[in-house]
Tab-separated table of C-alpha atoms in Angstrom:
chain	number	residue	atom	x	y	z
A	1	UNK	CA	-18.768	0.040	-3.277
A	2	UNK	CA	-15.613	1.430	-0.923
A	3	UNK	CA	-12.464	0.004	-0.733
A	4	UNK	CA	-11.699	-2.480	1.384
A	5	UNK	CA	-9.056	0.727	3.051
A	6	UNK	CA	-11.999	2.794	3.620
A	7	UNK	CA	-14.136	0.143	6.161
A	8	UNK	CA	-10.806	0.991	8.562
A	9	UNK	CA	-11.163	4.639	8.224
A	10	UNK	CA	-14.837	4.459	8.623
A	11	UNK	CA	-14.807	2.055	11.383
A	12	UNK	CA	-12.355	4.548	13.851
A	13	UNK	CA	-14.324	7.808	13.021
A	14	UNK	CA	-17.978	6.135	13.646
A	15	UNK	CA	-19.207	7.628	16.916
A	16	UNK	CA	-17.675	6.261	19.556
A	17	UNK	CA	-15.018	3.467	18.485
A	18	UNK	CA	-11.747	3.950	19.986
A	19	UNK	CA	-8.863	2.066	19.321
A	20	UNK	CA	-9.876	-0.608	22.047
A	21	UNK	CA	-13.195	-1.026	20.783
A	22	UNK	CA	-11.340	-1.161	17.509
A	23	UNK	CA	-8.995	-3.903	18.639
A	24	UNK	CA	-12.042	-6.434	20.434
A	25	UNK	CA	-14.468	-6.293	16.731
A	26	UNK	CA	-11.400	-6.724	14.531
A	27	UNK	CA	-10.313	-9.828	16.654
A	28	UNK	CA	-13.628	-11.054	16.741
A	29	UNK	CA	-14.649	-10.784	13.303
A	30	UNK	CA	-11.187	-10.436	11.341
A	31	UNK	CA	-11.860	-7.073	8.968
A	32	UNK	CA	-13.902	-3.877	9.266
A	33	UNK	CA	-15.871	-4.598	5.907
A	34	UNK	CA	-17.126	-7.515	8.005
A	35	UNK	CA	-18.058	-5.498	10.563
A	36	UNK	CA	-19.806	-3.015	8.072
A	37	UNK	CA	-21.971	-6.185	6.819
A	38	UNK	CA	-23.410	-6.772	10.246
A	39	UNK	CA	-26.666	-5.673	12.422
A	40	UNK	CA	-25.842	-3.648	15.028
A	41	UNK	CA	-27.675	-6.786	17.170
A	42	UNK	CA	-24.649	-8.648	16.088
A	43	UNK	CA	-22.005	-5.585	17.081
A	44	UNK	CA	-23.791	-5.585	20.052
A	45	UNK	CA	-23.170	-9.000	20.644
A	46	UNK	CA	-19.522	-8.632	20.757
A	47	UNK	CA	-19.514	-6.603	23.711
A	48	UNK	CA	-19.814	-3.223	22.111
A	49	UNK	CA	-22.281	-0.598	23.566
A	50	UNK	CA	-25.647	-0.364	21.740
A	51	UNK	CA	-25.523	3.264	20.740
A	52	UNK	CA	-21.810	2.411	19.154
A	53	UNK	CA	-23.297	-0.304	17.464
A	54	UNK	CA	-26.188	1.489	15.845
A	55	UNK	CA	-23.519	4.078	14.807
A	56	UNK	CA	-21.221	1.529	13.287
A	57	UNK	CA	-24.218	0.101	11.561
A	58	UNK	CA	-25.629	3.311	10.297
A	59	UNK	CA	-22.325	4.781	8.734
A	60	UNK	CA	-22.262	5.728	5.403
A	61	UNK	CA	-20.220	8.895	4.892
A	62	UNK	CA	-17.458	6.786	3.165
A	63	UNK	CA	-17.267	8.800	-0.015
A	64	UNK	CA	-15.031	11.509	2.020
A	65	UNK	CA	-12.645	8.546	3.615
A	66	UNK	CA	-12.462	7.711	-0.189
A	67	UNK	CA	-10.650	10.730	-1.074
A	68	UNK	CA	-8.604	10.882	2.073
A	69	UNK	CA	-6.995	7.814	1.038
A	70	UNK	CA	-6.329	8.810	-2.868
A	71	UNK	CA	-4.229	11.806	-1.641
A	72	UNK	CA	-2.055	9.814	0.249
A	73	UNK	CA	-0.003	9.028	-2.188
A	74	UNK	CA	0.091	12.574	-3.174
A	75	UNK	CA	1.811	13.926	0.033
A	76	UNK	CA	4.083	10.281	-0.043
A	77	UNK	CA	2.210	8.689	2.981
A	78	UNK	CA	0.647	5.029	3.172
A	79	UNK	CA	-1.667	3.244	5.462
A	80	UNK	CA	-0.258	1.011	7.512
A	81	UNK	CA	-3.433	-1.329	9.065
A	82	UNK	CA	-3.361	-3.269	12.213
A	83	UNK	CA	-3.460	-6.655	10.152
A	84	UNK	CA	-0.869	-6.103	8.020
A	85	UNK	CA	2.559	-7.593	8.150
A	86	UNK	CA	4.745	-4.036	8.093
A	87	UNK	CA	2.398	-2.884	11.296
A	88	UNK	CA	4.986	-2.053	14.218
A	89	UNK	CA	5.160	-5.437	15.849
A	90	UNK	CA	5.726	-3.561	19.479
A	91	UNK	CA	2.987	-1.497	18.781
A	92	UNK	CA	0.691	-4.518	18.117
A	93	UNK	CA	1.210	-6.094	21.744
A	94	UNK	CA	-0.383	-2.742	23.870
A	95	UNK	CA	-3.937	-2.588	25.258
A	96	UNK	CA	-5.441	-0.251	22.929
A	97	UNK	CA	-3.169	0.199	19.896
A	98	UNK	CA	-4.446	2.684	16.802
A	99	UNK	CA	-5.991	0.234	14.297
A	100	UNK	CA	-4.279	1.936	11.417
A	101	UNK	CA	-1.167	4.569	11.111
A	102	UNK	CA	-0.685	7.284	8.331
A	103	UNK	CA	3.102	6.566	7.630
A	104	UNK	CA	5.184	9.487	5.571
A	105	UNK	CA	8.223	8.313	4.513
A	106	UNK	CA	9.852	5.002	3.322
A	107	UNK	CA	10.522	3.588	6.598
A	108	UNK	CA	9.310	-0.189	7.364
A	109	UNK	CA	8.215	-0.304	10.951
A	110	UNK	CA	8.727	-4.311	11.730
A	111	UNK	CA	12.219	-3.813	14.083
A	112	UNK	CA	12.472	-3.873	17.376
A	113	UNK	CA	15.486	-1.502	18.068
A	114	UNK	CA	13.486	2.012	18.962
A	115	UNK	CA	14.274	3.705	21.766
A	116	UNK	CA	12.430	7.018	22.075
A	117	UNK	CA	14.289	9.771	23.903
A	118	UNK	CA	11.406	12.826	25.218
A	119	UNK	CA	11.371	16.286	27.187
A	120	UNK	CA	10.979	19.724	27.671
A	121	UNK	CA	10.344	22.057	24.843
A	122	UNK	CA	11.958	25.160	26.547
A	123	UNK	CA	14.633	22.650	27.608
A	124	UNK	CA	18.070	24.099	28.667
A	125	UNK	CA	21.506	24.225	26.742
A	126	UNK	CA	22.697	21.164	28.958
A	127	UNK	CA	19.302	18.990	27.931
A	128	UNK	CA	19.481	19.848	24.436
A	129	UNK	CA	23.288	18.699	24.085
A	130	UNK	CA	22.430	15.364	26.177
A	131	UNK	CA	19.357	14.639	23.903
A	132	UNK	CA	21.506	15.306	20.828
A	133	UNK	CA	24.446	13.177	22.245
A	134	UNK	CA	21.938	10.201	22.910
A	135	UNK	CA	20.070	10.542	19.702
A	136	UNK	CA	23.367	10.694	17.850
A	137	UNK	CA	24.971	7.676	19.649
A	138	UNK	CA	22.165	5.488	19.637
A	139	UNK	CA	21.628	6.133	15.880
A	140	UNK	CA	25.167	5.531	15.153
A	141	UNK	CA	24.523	2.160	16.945
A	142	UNK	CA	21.685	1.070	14.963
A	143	UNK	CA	19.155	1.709	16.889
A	144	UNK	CA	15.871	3.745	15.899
A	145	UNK	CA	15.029	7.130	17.338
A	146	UNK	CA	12.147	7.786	18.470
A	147	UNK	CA	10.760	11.639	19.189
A	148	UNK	CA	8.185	13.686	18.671
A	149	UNK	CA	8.949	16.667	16.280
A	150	UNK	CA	8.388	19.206	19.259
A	151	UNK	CA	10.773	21.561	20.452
A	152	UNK	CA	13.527	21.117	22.963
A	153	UNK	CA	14.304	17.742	23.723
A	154	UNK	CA	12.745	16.140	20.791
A	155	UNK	CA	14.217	18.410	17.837
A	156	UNK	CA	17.820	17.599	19.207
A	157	UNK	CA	17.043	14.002	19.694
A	158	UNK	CA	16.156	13.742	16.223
A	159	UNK	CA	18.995	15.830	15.148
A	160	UNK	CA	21.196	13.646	16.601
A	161	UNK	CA	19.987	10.484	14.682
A	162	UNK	CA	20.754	12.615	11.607
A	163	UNK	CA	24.065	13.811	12.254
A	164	UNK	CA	24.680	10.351	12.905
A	165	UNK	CA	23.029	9.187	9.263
A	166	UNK	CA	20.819	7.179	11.346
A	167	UNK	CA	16.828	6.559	11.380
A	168	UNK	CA	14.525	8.393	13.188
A	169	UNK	CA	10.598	8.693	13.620
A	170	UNK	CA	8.850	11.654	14.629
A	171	UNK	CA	5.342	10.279	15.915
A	172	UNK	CA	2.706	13.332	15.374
A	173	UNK	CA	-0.192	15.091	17.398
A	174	UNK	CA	-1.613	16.154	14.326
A	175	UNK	CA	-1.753	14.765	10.440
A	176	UNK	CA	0.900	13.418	8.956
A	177	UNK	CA	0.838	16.645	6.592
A	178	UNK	CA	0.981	18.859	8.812
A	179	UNK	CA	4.709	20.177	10.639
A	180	UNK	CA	4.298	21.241	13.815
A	181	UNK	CA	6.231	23.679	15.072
A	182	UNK	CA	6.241	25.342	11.903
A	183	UNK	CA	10.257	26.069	12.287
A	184	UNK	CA	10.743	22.089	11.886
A	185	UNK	CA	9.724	21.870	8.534
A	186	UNK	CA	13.442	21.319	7.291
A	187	UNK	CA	13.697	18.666	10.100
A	188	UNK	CA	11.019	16.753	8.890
A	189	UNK	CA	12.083	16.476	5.463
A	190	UNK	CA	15.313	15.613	6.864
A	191	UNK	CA	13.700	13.154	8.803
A	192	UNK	CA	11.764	11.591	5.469
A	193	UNK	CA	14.747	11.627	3.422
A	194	UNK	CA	16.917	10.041	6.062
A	195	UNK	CA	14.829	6.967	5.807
A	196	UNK	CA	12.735	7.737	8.821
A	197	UNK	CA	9.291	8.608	8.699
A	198	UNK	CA	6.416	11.049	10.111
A	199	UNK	CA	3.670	8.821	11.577
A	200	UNK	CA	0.264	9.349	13.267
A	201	UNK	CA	-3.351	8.466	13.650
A	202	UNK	CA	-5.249	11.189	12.727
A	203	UNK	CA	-6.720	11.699	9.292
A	204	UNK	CA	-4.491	14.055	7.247
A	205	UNK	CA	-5.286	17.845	7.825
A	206	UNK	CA	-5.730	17.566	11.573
A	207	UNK	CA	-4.245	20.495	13.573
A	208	UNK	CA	-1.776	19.755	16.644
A	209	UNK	CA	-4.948	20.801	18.896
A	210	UNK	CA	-3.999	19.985	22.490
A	211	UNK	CA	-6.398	16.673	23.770
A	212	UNK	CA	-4.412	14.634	20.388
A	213	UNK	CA	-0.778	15.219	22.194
A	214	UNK	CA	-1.545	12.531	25.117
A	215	UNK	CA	-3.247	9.900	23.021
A	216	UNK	CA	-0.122	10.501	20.604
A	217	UNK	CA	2.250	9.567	23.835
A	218	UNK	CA	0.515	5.893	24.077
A	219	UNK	CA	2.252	4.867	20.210
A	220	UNK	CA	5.863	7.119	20.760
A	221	UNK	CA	6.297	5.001	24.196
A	222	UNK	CA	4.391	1.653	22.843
A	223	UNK	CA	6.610	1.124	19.724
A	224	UNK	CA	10.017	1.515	21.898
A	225	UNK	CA	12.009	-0.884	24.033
A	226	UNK	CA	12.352	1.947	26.336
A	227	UNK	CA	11.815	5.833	26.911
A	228	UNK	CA	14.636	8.255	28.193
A	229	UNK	CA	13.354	11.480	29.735
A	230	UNK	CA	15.960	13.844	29.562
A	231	UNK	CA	14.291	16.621	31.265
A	232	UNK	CA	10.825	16.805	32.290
A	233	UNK	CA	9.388	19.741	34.457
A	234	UNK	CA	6.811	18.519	37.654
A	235	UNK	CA	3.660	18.356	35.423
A	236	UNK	CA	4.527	17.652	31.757
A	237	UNK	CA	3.738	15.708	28.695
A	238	UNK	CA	6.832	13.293	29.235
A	239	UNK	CA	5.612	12.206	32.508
A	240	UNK	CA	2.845	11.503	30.969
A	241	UNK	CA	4.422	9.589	27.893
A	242	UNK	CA	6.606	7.886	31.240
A	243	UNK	CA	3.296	6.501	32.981
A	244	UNK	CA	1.879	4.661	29.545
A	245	UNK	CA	5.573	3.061	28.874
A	246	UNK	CA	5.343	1.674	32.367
A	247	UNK	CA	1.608	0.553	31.507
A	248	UNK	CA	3.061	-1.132	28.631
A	249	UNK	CA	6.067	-2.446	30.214
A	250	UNK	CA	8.518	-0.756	28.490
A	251	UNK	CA	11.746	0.838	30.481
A	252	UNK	CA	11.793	4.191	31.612
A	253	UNK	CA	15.131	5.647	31.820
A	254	UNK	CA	15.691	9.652	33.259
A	255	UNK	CA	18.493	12.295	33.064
A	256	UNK	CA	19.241	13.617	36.354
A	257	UNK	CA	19.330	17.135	36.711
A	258	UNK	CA	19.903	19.991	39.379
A	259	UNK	CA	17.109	20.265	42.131
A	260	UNK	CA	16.847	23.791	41.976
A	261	UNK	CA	15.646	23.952	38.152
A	262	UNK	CA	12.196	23.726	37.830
A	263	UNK	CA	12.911	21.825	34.086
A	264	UNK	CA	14.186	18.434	35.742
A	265	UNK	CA	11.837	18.193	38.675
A	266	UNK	CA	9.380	15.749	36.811
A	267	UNK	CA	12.854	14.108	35.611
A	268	UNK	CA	14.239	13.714	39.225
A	269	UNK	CA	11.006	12.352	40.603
A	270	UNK	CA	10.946	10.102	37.774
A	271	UNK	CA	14.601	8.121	39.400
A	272	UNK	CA	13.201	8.121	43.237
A	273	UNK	CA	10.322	6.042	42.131
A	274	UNK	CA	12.318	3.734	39.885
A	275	UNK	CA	13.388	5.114	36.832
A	276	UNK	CA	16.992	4.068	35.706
A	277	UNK	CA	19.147	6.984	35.793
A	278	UNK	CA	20.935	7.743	32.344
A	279	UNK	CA	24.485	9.341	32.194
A	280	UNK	CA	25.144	8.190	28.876
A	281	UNK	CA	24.538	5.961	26.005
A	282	UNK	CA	25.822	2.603	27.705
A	283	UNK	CA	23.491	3.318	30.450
A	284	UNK	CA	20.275	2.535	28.219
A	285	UNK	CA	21.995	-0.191	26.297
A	286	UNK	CA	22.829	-1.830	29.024
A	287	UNK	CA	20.043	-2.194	30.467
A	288	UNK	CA	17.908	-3.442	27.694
A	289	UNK	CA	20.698	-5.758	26.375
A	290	UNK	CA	19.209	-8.421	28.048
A	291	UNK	CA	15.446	-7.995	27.117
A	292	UNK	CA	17.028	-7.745	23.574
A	293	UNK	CA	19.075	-10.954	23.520
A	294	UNK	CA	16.129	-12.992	25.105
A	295	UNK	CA	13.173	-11.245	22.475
A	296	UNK	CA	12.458	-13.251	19.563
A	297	UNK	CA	11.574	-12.060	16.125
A	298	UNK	CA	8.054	-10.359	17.036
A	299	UNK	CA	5.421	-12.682	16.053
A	300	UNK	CA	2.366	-11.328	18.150
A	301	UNK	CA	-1.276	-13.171	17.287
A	302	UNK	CA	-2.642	-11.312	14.061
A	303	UNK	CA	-6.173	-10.886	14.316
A	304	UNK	CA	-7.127	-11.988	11.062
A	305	UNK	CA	-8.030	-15.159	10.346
A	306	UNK	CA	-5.018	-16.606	7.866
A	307	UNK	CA	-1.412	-15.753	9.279
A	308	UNK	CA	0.711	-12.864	7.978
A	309	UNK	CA	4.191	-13.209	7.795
A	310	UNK	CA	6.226	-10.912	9.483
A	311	UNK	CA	8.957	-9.661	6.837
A	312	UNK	CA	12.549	-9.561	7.264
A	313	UNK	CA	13.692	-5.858	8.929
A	314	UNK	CA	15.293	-4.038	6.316
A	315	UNK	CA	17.592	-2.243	8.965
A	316	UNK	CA	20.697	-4.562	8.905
A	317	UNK	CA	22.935	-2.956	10.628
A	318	UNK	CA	20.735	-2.420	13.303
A	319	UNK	CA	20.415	-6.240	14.015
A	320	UNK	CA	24.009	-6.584	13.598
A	321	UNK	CA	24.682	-4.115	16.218
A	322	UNK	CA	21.559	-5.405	18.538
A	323	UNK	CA	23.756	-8.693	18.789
A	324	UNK	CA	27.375	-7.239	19.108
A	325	UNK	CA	26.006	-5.242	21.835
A	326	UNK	CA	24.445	-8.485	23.781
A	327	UNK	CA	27.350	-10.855	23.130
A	328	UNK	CA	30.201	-8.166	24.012
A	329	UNK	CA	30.582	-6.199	26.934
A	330	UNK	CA	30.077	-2.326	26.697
A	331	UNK	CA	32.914	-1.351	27.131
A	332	UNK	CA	34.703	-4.019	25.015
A	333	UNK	CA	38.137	-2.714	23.909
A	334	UNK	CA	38.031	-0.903	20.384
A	335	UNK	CA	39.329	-2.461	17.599
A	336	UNK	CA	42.185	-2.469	16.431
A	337	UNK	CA	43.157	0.573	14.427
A	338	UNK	CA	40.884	2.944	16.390
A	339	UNK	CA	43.514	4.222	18.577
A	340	UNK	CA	45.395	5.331	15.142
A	341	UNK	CA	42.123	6.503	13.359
A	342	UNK	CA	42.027	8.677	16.529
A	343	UNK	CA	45.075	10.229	15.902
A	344	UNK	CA	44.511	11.231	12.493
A	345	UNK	CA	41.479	13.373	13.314
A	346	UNK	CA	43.412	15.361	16.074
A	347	UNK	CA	46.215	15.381	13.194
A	348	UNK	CA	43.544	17.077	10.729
A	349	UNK	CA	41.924	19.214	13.500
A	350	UNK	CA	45.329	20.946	14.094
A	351	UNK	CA	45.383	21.859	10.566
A	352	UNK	CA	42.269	23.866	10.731
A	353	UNK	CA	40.702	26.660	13.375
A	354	UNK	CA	37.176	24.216	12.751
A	355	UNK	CA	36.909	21.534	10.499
A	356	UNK	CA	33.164	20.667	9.379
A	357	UNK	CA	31.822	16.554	10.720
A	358	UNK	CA	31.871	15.991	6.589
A	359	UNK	CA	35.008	17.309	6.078
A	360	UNK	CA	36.424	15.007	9.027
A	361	UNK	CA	34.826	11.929	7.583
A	362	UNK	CA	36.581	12.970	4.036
A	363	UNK	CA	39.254	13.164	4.882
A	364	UNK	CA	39.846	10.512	7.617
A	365	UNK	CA	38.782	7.324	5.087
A	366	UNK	CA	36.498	6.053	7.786
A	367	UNK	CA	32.310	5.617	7.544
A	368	UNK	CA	30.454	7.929	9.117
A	369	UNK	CA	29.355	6.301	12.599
A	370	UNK	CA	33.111	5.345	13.021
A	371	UNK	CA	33.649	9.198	12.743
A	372	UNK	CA	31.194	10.359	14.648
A	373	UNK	CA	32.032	8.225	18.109
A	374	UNK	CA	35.010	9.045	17.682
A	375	UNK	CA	34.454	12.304	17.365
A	376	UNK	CA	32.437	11.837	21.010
A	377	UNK	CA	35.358	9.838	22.389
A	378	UNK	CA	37.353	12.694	22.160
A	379	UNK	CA	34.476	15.348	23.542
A	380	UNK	CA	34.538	12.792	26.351
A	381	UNK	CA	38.429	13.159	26.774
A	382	UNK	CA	38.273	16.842	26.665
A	383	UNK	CA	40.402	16.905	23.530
A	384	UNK	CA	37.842	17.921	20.768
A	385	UNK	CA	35.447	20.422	21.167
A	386	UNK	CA	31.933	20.745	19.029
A	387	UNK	CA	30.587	23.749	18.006
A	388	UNK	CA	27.193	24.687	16.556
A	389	UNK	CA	26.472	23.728	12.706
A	390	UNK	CA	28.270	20.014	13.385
A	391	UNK	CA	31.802	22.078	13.544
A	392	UNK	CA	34.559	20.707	15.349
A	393	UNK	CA	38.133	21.758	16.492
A	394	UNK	CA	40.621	20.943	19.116
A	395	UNK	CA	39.522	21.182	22.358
């Protein structure tokens, strides 16, 4: 007899289930292996087309989903089912969420700080340093990244998470062991290894074939508060990941960029219908402060038929810094001691052509998010500049 694991394999790849017909049989009859115990009369009667139901009824290739599950653990990947408490509580609340997600990595999935930041793949120099700037300074303020391992815009965004020791989630169009691009390899085990994690839908071994990128869009923008487009060309995947996070409510935030490059016309059209325009970090924060203060601990109806709990987050800091941001003002005067932390890094940049972000933090006796907006203070300022492999001098 399967697993209990395998009914929620089975029931997505039966012909056609989706995730919303998914989402109305699990709410009506609590698991899949109840749903594999029934006629396809009673699927029916739940509202389900007849041929779906005959196919739901009739399935019994499970012996495959079987061993799909046994080498998860072999590649370091869970499953992560609609039902259970670590599910992505954000996630839970859209009109067709995936019943299950393959999850790589040791990252639990129950906060509510993600904030996905998206874009062009052949993105220009200017993009790439504004996605890594917000992906760094968001990180380094607890919050989650959110991207989607491409090129461009999404590589830097997660990069900047990193450099900022901070979590980040690349949410795949393919399985979660396969990298795409293949040059992002090293990210993603960054990524894994950071405490992040690789997540997706689709049963390990799938290729990044094109028709999986857009359904992939629906979970980047539906576990976020918001989604920052930070260049976007006139007909691209981001506009597309921009139209479901205003389907699901979420914010939509956009870079502006120059009018005569084709990369931010998707970006700029994005603003004149509504989009908040982003400049920098306190831009975003700012504007989801107040949805953040006024959300309570997620606790969205669980289809099954006993409650689940919802478990503590295990990202601290990121709660700490969720309610610092909402009680203070953005621009709150640093504390004290900053200005002189300040000067010691200037002191220790004059001491060396290029000093590497590690070396700084060494040497300074600060953590590492202290260090690093600091470090962006200063690139503000004009009195530090940054230079490729996270080197830094005097401006």
């Amino acid at each position: 007899m399967p697993s209990p694991d395998v009914y929620w394999l089975a029931l997505r790849r039966a012909r056609g289930v989706g995730p919303r017909t998914c989402k109305l049989l699990i709410e009506k009859f609590g698991t899949p292996e109840k749903i594999f115990q029934l006629s396809s009369d009673q699927i029916a009667a739940a509202g389900v087309p007849r041929n779906t139901a005959h196919s739901i009824a009739e399935f019994r290739d499970f012996e495959p989903l079987e061993k799909e599950l046994c080498e998860l653990p072999n590649i370091g990947a869970r499953l992560v089912k609609w039902t259970d408490a670590d599910y992505p509580p954000n996630l839970r609340q859209i009109a067709d969420p995936p019943p299950f997600l393959f999850v790589r990595g040791t990252a639990t999935l129950t906060d509510n700080t993600c904030i996905a930041i998206v874009g062009a793949r052949a993105a220009s120099d200017i993009g790439r340093r504004m996605a890594q700037r917000l992906g760094l300074e968001l990180a380094a303020k607890g919050f989650t990244v959110v991207s989607g391992l491409a090129r461009g815009i999404d590589g830097e965004a997660h990069q900047g998470a990193l450099d900022a020791h901070g979590r980040t989630l690349a949410i795949l169009g393919c399985g979660v062991d396969v990298i795409y691009p293949a040059e992002h390899r090293k990210l993603a085990e960054a990524i894994i290894e950071g405490g992040g994690a690789l997540i997706s839908e689709l049963p390990i071994g799938t290729q990044p074939l094109a028709e999986n990128f857009p359904t992939r869009n629906r979970i980047l923008s539906g576990l976020c508060l918001g989604v920052v487009i930070v260049e976007a060309a006139e007909k691209s995947g981001s506009l597309i990941t921009a139209r479901m996070a205003l389907e699901q409510d979420r914010q939509v935030f956009a870079v502006p960029g120059s009018p005569l490059s084709g990369k931010t016309r998707g970006s700029n059209r994005l603003l004149k219908e509504g989009a908040k325009l982003v400049e920098c970090v306190e831009d975003v924060i700012e504007e989801l402060a107040p949805q953040m203060a006024s959300r309570a601990p997620a606790t969205a109806r669980m289809p099954s038929a006993e409650p689940v709990p919802t478990p503590p987050t295990s990202n601290i800091s990121a709660s700490a810094e969720v309610a610092r941001l909402v009680q203070a003002p953005i621009d709150a005067k640093a504390p004290e001691g900053i200005a002189d932390s300040s000067i010691t890094i200037l002191n220790n940049l004059k001491e060396s052509e290029r000093l590497h972000v590690d070396s700084i933090i060494e040497s300074s006796g600060l953590n590492a998010q202290t260090v690093l907006r600091l470090l962006l203070e200063l690139e503000l300022e004009g009195r530090v500049t940054q230079h490729p492999g996270k080197l830094f001098s005097l401006a």
